[in-house]
Structures are given as structure tokens and as C-alpha cells.
mmCIF file of C-alpha atoms in Angstrom:
data_model
loop_
_atom_site.group_PDB
_atom_site.id
_atom_site.type_symbol
_atom_site.label_atom_id
_atom_site.label_comp_id
_atom_site.label_asym_id
_atom_site.label_seq_id
_atom_site.Cartn_x
_atom_site.Cartn_y
_atom_site.Cartn_z
ATOM 1 C CA MET A 1 -51.430 -24.462 -28.190
ATOM 2 C CA ASP A 2 -49.478 -21.196 -27.682
ATOM 3 C CA ILE A 3 -45.692 -21.551 -27.793
ATOM 4 C CA PHE A 4 -43.135 -18.900 -26.757
ATOM 5 C CA SER A 5 -39.935 -18.793 -28.743
ATOM 6 C CA PHE A 6 -36.826 -16.978 -27.437
ATOM 7 C CA HIS A 7 -33.035 -17.113 -27.566
ATOM 8 C CA LEU A 8 -30.425 -17.403 -24.750
ATOM 9 C CA LYS A 9 -27.096 -15.938 -25.800
ATOM 10 C CA GLY A 10 -23.784 -15.330 -24.150
ATOM 11 C CA LYS A 11 -19.921 -15.556 -24.415
ATOM 12 C CA MET A 12 -19.532 -18.495 -21.944
ATOM 13 C CA ALA A 13 -21.773 -21.128 -20.467
ATOM 14 C CA HIS A 14 -21.522 -24.013 -17.971
ATOM 15 C CA PHE A 15 -24.322 -26.505 -17.249
ATOM 16 C CA ARG A 16 -22.836 -28.798 -14.713
ATOM 17 C CA ARG A 17 -23.402 -32.545 -15.220
ATOM 18 C CA PHE A 18 -25.245 -34.104 -12.281
ATOM 19 C CA TYR A 19 -22.573 -36.795 -11.783
ATOM 20 C CA SER A 20 -19.549 -34.353 -11.864
ATOM 21 C CA ASN A 21 -17.500 -34.426 -8.579
ATOM 22 C CA SER A 22 -13.779 -33.450 -8.615
ATOM 23 C CA SER A 23 -13.983 -31.962 -12.091
ATOM 24 C CA ALA A 24 -17.055 -29.852 -13.041
ATOM 25 C CA LEU A 25 -18.042 -31.033 -16.494
ATOM 26 C CA THR A 26 -20.694 -29.373 -18.589
ATOM 27 C CA TYR A 27 -23.528 -30.411 -20.862
ATOM 28 C CA THR A 28 -23.471 -29.176 -24.353
ATOM 29 C CA ILE A 29 -27.019 -27.781 -24.179
ATOM 30 C CA PRO A 30 -28.978 -26.521 -21.060
ATOM 31 C CA PRO A 31 -30.992 -29.253 -19.434
ATOM 32 C CA ARG A 32 -34.707 -28.768 -19.167
ATOM 33 C CA THR A 33 -34.218 -28.137 -15.383
ATOM 34 C CA THR A 34 -31.736 -25.291 -16.182
ATOM 35 C CA VAL A 35 -34.146 -23.598 -18.534
ATOM 36 C CA CYS A 36 -36.902 -23.854 -15.917
ATOM 37 C CA GLY A 37 -34.611 -22.136 -13.397
ATOM 38 C CA ILE A 38 -33.655 -19.287 -15.808
ATOM 39 C CA VAL A 39 -37.191 -18.639 -16.778
ATOM 40 C CA ALA A 40 -38.621 -18.780 -13.220
ATOM 41 C CA GLY A 41 -35.790 -16.534 -12.032
ATOM 42 C CA LEU A 42 -36.714 -13.852 -14.694
ATOM 43 C CA MET A 43 -40.378 -14.238 -13.605
ATOM 44 C CA GLY A 44 -39.591 -13.572 -9.979
ATOM 45 C CA TYR A 45 -40.197 -17.076 -8.387
ATOM 46 C CA GLU A 46 -38.419 -17.722 -5.072
ATOM 47 C CA ARG A 47 -35.826 -20.464 -4.957
ATOM 48 C CA ASP A 48 -37.344 -24.013 -5.110
ATOM 49 C CA SER A 49 -40.961 -22.527 -5.404
ATOM 50 C CA TYR A 50 -41.472 -23.177 -9.078
ATOM 51 C CA TYR A 51 -41.202 -26.993 -9.463
ATOM 52 C CA GLU A 52 -45.003 -27.628 -9.647
ATOM 53 C CA ASP A 53 -45.707 -24.854 -12.265
ATOM 54 C CA PHE A 54 -42.696 -26.008 -14.420
ATOM 55 C CA SER A 55 -43.301 -29.795 -13.954
ATOM 56 C CA LEU A 56 -43.473 -32.099 -17.076
ATOM 57 C CA GLU A 57 -47.254 -32.192 -16.505
ATOM 58 C CA ASN A 58 -47.676 -28.409 -16.571
ATOM 59 C CA CYS A 59 -45.020 -27.151 -18.835
ATOM 60 C CA ASN A 60 -43.537 -28.207 -22.172
ATOM 61 C CA ILE A 61 -39.913 -27.196 -23.084
ATOM 62 C CA THR A 62 -37.443 -27.961 -25.741
ATOM 63 C CA VAL A 63 -34.055 -26.431 -26.819
ATOM 64 C CA SER A 64 -31.839 -26.290 -29.961
ATOM 65 C CA LEU A 65 -28.179 -25.367 -30.273
ATOM 66 C CA ASN A 66 -28.115 -22.557 -32.964
ATOM 67 C CA SER A 67 -24.314 -21.912 -33.011
ATOM 68 C CA GLN A 68 -21.192 -24.046 -33.021
ATOM 69 C CA VAL A 69 -19.441 -24.250 -29.666
ATOM 70 C CA LYS A 70 -16.349 -25.691 -28.219
ATOM 71 C CA LYS A 71 -15.303 -26.789 -24.702
ATOM 72 C CA THR A 72 -12.409 -25.484 -22.694
ATOM 73 C CA MET A 73 -11.112 -26.461 -19.185
ATOM 74 C CA GLN A 74 -10.206 -23.780 -16.665
ATOM 75 C CA LYS A 75 -9.269 -24.129 -13.015
ATOM 76 C CA LEU A 76 -11.300 -22.048 -10.630
ATOM 77 C CA ASN A 77 -10.007 -21.125 -7.191
ATOM 78 C CA LEU A 78 -13.075 -21.850 -4.986
ATOM 79 C CA LEU A 79 -13.492 -20.493 -1.413
ATOM 80 C CA MET A 80 -15.232 -21.987 1.570
ATOM 81 C CA ILE A 81 -17.698 -19.210 2.610
ATOM 82 C CA LYS A 82 -19.090 -19.470 6.051
ATOM 83 C CA GLY A 83 -19.333 -15.798 6.779
ATOM 84 C CA LEU A 84 -18.718 -12.243 5.441
ATOM 85 C CA ASN A 85 -15.030 -12.356 6.630
ATOM 86 C CA ASP A 86 -14.438 -15.234 4.223
ATOM 87 C CA LEU A 87 -15.114 -13.277 1.052
ATOM 88 C CA ASN A 88 -11.752 -11.557 0.943
ATOM 89 C CA GLY A 89 -9.996 -14.919 0.177
ATOM 90 C CA SER A 90 -7.600 -14.697 3.103
ATOM 91 C CA LYS A 91 -8.660 -17.948 4.733
ATOM 92 C CA GLU A 92 -7.028 -21.329 4.004
ATOM 93 C CA ASN A 93 -8.396 -24.390 2.342
ATOM 94 C CA HIS A 94 -8.943 -22.992 -1.165
ATOM 95 C CA SER A 95 -10.020 -25.571 -3.700
ATOM 96 C CA GLN A 96 -8.823 -25.503 -7.239
ATOM 97 C CA VAL A 97 -11.555 -27.198 -9.311
ATOM 98 C CA PRO A 98 -11.090 -27.931 -13.045
ATOM 99 C CA THR A 99 -14.228 -26.574 -14.661
ATOM 100 C CA GLU A 100 -15.358 -27.068 -18.222
ATOM 101 C CA PHE A 101 -16.752 -24.105 -20.050
ATOM 102 C CA LEU A 102 -18.659 -23.717 -23.389
ATOM 103 C CA ILE A 103 -17.395 -20.982 -25.609
ATOM 104 C CA PRO A 104 -18.018 -19.912 -29.235
ATOM 105 C CA GLN A 105 -15.581 -21.064 -31.927
ATOM 106 C CA ASN A 106 -14.611 -17.465 -32.260
ATOM 107 C CA ILE A 107 -15.099 -15.751 -28.839
ATOM 108 C CA ARG A 108 -14.124 -12.310 -30.042
ATOM 109 C CA GLU A 109 -16.787 -12.103 -32.776
ATOM 110 C CA GLU A 110 -19.369 -14.814 -32.017
ATOM 111 C CA GLU A 111 -21.791 -15.697 -29.234
ATOM 112 C CA ILE A 112 -23.339 -19.020 -28.051
ATOM 113 C CA ASP A 113 -26.928 -19.211 -29.113
ATOM 114 C CA TYR A 114 -29.635 -21.459 -27.762
ATOM 115 C CA LYS A 115 -33.110 -21.334 -29.120
ATOM 116 C CA VAL A 116 -35.857 -22.228 -26.593
ATOM 117 C CA TRP A 117 -39.581 -23.155 -27.075
ATOM 118 C CA ILE A 118 -41.899 -23.267 -24.117
ATOM 119 C CA ASN A 119 -45.521 -23.839 -23.524
ATOM 120 C CA PHE A 120 -47.372 -23.328 -20.330
ATOM 121 C CA LYS A 121 -50.509 -25.448 -19.623
ATOM 122 C CA GLN A 122 -51.561 -23.146 -16.813
ATOM 123 C CA LEU A 123 -53.096 -20.027 -18.118
ATOM 124 C CA LYS A 124 -52.109 -17.924 -15.107
ATOM 125 C CA VAL A 125 -48.436 -18.870 -15.661
ATOM 126 C CA GLN A 126 -48.644 -18.170 -19.359
ATOM 127 C CA LYS A 127 -50.056 -14.786 -18.654
ATOM 128 C CA GLN A 128 -47.428 -13.978 -16.113
ATOM 129 C CA PHE A 129 -44.702 -14.864 -18.573
ATOM 130 C CA GLU A 130 -46.411 -13.019 -21.429
ATOM 131 C CA ALA A 131 -46.648 -9.892 -19.313
ATOM 132 C CA LEU A 132 -42.844 -10.085 -18.685
ATOM 133 C CA LEU A 133 -42.113 -10.330 -22.370
ATOM 134 C CA LEU A 134 -44.371 -7.480 -23.390
ATOM 135 C CA GLU A 135 -43.167 -5.151 -20.674
ATOM 136 C CA GLU A 136 -40.795 -2.405 -22.067
ATOM 137 C CA LYS A 137 -37.670 -2.258 -19.958
ATOM 138 C CA GLU A 138 -34.506 -0.245 -20.632
ATOM 139 C CA CYS A 139 -32.148 -3.187 -20.028
ATOM 140 C CA TYR A 140 -33.190 -6.744 -19.194
ATOM 141 C CA ARG A 141 -36.576 -8.427 -19.206
ATOM 142 C CA THR A 142 -36.673 -9.673 -15.610
ATOM 143 C CA ASN A 143 -38.575 -9.288 -12.379
ATOM 144 C CA ALA A 144 -35.783 -10.586 -10.230
ATOM 145 C CA ILE A 145 -32.381 -12.087 -11.092
ATOM 146 C CA SER A 146 -30.581 -11.367 -14.410
ATOM 147 C CA CYS A 147 -30.146 -14.046 -17.101
ATOM 148 C CA ALA A 148 -27.168 -16.371 -16.708
ATOM 149 C CA LEU A 149 -26.038 -19.351 -18.825
ATOM 150 C CA GLY A 150 -25.608 -21.816 -15.906
ATOM 151 C CA LEU A 151 -23.153 -20.130 -13.491
ATOM 152 C CA ALA A 152 -23.994 -16.698 -12.208
ATOM 153 C CA HIS A 153 -20.851 -15.092 -13.625
ATOM 154 C CA ASN A 154 -21.722 -16.416 -17.201
ATOM 155 C CA VAL A 155 -23.854 -13.479 -17.878
ATOM 156 C CA GLY A 156 -26.333 -14.026 -20.824
ATOM 157 C CA ARG A 157 -28.934 -12.298 -22.841
ATOM 158 C CA PHE A 158 -32.620 -13.104 -23.239
ATOM 159 C CA GLU A 159 -33.944 -12.268 -26.770
ATOM 160 C CA TYR A 160 -37.719 -12.696 -27.280
ATOM 161 C CA GLU A 161 -38.675 -13.910 -30.756
ATOM 162 C CA GLY A 162 -42.464 -14.351 -30.604
ATOM 163 C CA ILE A 163 -45.478 -16.364 -29.613
ATOM 164 C CA TYR A 164 -46.771 -18.910 -32.089
ATOM 165 C CA SER A 165 -49.564 -21.409 -32.376
ATOM 166 C CA GLY A 166 -48.684 -25.130 -32.651
ATOM 167 C CA GLU A 167 -50.464 -28.420 -33.212
ATOM 168 C CA ASN A 168 -49.538 -31.960 -32.268
ATOM 169 C CA TYR A 169 -48.859 -34.449 -35.067
ATOM 170 C CA SER A 170 -48.210 -38.188 -35.284
ATOM 171 C CA THR A 171 -46.900 -39.524 -38.624
ATOM 172 C CA LYS A 172 -44.939 -42.459 -39.914
ATOM 173 C CA ASN A 173 -43.182 -40.238 -42.495
ATOM 174 C CA SER A 174 -39.959 -38.590 -41.769
ATOM 175 C CA VAL A 175 -39.899 -34.818 -40.796
ATOM 176 C CA SER A 176 -37.219 -32.256 -40.365
ATOM 177 C CA ILE A 177 -37.032 -31.556 -36.585
ATOM 178 C CA ASN A 178 -35.555 -28.205 -35.536
ATOM 179 C CA SER A 179 -35.197 -28.987 -31.722
ATOM 180 C CA SER A 180 -33.529 -31.512 -29.556
ATOM 181 C CA VAL A 181 -35.465 -34.921 -29.377
ATOM 182 C CA PRO A 182 -35.772 -37.544 -26.613
ATOM 183 C CA VAL A 183 -34.206 -40.766 -27.997
ATOM 184 C CA ASP A 184 -37.142 -42.750 -27.017
ATOM 185 C CA ASN A 185 -39.351 -40.627 -29.337
ATOM 186 C CA ILE A 186 -37.140 -41.536 -32.337
ATOM 187 C CA THR A 187 -38.031 -44.425 -34.657
ATOM 188 C CA GLU A 188 -35.451 -43.892 -37.351
ATOM 189 C CA ILE A 189 -32.767 -41.238 -38.368
ATOM 190 C CA ASP A 190 -33.639 -40.676 -42.034
ATOM 191 C CA GLN A 191 -30.744 -38.402 -43.063
ATOM 192 C CA GLU A 192 -27.108 -38.856 -44.209
ATOM 193 C CA THR A 193 -24.927 -35.795 -44.811
ATOM 194 C CA ASP A 194 -21.325 -34.819 -44.148
ATOM 195 C CA GLN A 195 -22.614 -31.685 -42.386
ATOM 196 C CA LEU A 196 -24.742 -33.608 -39.912
ATOM 197 C CA SER A 197 -23.196 -33.963 -36.440
ATOM 198 C CA LEU A 198 -25.396 -35.506 -33.649
ATOM 199 C CA ILE A 199 -24.839 -35.695 -29.923
ATOM 200 C CA VAL A 200 -26.778 -37.725 -27.381
ATOM 201 C CA GLU A 201 -26.664 -36.571 -23.737
ATOM 202 C CA GLU A 202 -28.369 -37.875 -20.674
ATOM 203 C CA LEU A 203 -30.089 -34.719 -19.271
ATOM 204 C CA PRO A 204 -32.204 -34.107 -16.186
ATOM 205 C CA LEU A 205 -35.721 -32.970 -16.908
ATOM 206 C CA GLU A 206 -37.545 -32.480 -13.671
ATOM 207 C CA PHE A 207 -37.079 -32.088 -9.919
ATOM 208 C CA ASP A 208 -39.370 -32.696 -7.019
ATOM 209 C CA VAL A 209 -39.709 -30.420 -4.008
ATOM 210 C CA ASN A 210 -36.599 -32.042 -2.509
ATOM 211 C CA ARG A 211 -34.502 -31.259 -5.546
ATOM 212 C CA SER A 212 -34.317 -34.941 -6.483
ATOM 213 C CA LEU A 213 -35.012 -36.358 -9.879
ATOM 214 C CA THR A 214 -38.533 -37.659 -10.417
ATOM 215 C CA THR A 215 -39.224 -41.027 -11.893
ATOM 216 C CA ASN A 216 -39.297 -39.655 -15.448
ATOM 217 C CA GLY A 217 -36.854 -36.848 -14.628
ATOM 218 C CA LYS A 218 -33.909 -38.047 -16.741
ATOM 219 C CA LYS A 219 -33.615 -38.994 -20.395
ATOM 220 C CA ARG A 220 -31.281 -39.443 -23.249
ATOM 221 C CA ILE A 221 -31.698 -36.415 -25.523
ATOM 222 C CA LEU A 222 -30.390 -36.176 -29.229
ATOM 223 C CA PHE A 223 -29.569 -32.898 -30.793
ATOM 224 C CA SER A 224 -27.586 -31.418 -33.737
ATOM 225 C CA ARG A 225 -24.268 -29.694 -32.700
ATOM 226 C CA THR A 226 -24.204 -27.626 -35.937
ATOM 227 C CA GLY A 227 -27.813 -26.229 -35.699
ATOM 228 C CA ILE A 228 -28.813 -28.087 -38.832
ATOM 229 C CA PRO A 229 -32.398 -29.593 -38.493
ATOM 230 C CA VAL A 230 -32.351 -33.404 -38.375
ATOM 231 C CA ARG A 231 -34.608 -35.459 -40.628
ATOM 232 C CA LEU A 232 -36.267 -38.092 -38.298
ATOM 233 C CA ILE A 233 -39.165 -40.524 -38.085
ATOM 234 C CA VAL A 234 -40.512 -39.734 -34.748
ATOM 235 C CA LYS A 235 -43.674 -40.992 -32.759
ATOM 236 C CA ASP A 236 -44.994 -37.449 -32.284
ATOM 237 C CA HIS A 237 -43.942 -33.850 -32.791
ATOM 238 C CA VAL A 238 -45.430 -30.260 -32.773
ATOM 239 C CA GLN A 239 -45.666 -28.184 -35.870
ATOM 240 C CA LEU A 240 -45.571 -24.357 -35.437
ATOM 241 C CA GLU A 241 -47.279 -21.896 -37.687
ATOM 242 C CA THR A 242 -43.680 -20.764 -38.715
ATOM 243 C CA GLY A 243 -43.161 -24.235 -40.280
ATOM 244 C CA GLU A 244 -40.783 -25.276 -37.567
ATOM 245 C CA LYS A 245 -41.207 -28.866 -36.166
ATOM 246 C CA ILE A 246 -40.155 -29.511 -32.541
ATOM 247 C CA CYS A 247 -40.294 -32.316 -29.986
ATOM 248 C CA TRP A 248 -40.756 -31.663 -26.385
ATOM 249 C CA MET A 249 -38.177 -32.801 -23.763
ATOM 250 C CA LYS A 250 -40.320 -35.307 -21.887
#
């Protein structure tokens, strides 16, 4: 299978947890649904028109956190926008919403860095994405919106790494996994080190046409918060020609 590899980088990120209400909390890594939205936006899909092409059946995606991040809470003064006259902020009923942001450990010198692997099972979609990557543009690789890490004002950068071949494997031996892993794909964690720091978050994976989670559209995902590969015994994984081993979010 052909697997595209790229990085999403930026100074700030916010991936709102689906159960947040009065306070907007963030996931540590972008959910699969967020990655779908970012890639579909770069490819020029209309809003809510890409769910079938990026479904769990037609598209494989996984993510890793390649930089250390921390969370900070800021209050945003939100406006109720019902018309153009409301954009100047003169109307009443402003809402101050505590919002959690992801930032680098040193925001002056560092960036947030997520590595993404994606495989399209539909050849036409793969060719469309490949054309976007190979097209020479002066600024951003996009046919529509710019890259943002969650919220629109968290402007990010898309850095293409390459396209690699990969093969599915199933083994009872432990392997070093470079990506995030669904908890139900893990048989055993076969690694102990002081540098290892793991997080498990329940992430949305797939929406239907009504923007509702599908039956299998939410799972607990394990990942390394330090970017160090985790040695695991998993039910199945994919090995790339680069030597990297990944597990799909599914």
C-alpha cells in the first residue's frame, strides 16, 4: 500500500474535546476527524462533503506527537454573530469562555510537531492528494483553505515528507511502534523506561453525513507524549519501507 507521510506544525493548537461545554478543553493530539478535515480542506472539498471518501472504510490515518507540549488556559471573549453589524463587538452578550491551548515547551524557539501517516484506498482520491503535494506553490500547498491546528486562528504549516510503501503484519512478538495505537489493538506494553510517558485519550474517529459519531467512530487511543516509540505487542501493524511501524486509528 502507498502511505503518505507529512508533518503539521505550528505555535498553538486547540482540538476541542467533544464533551466540552462551558470550558473548551483540548485533546493532546488531533483526532482522526480533525486530520480528515484539515486534509480535505487543503484538497478543496466543500464542508461536510468528504465524509465518505475519508471514512474508516476508505481511508487509513494515524498520528504521532513529535514534540513536547504543554497546556495553558486562556479566556476568549466570544461574540454572538448574526449579521455583519455584530462583527465590531459593540453588541451586548459577550461570552468569556475559558479555552485550553497546546503550546511548545519553549514557544519562542520551538513548534508543535505532529507527524501524520495517511493511506487512501480510493485511487482517485490518492491521485488528487498526490497532485496537491507535487504541485509547486510559492506559499502553502492548498487548493482552498489554509492549514490550521484546530481553530482557524491557530495557523499551522504543512510539511510533506514523502510517499512510502507499507505492508500489513501480524506477530506475537513485541515491536517498536512510532504512531498512536488504539487500546483495543494492544496485547501488552513491553517496555519500561523513565523516559516513557504515555497518555490515553478517547478520540472521535469518524462522522456520518449528519456530523454524528458512527458506531465505531470513537475509541481510546494510546500515544507517547515525548515522541519516543513505544514497544508493544499488538494484534496488527504496518511496516513502512523506512523501517517505521505504525498502527491505524480504527
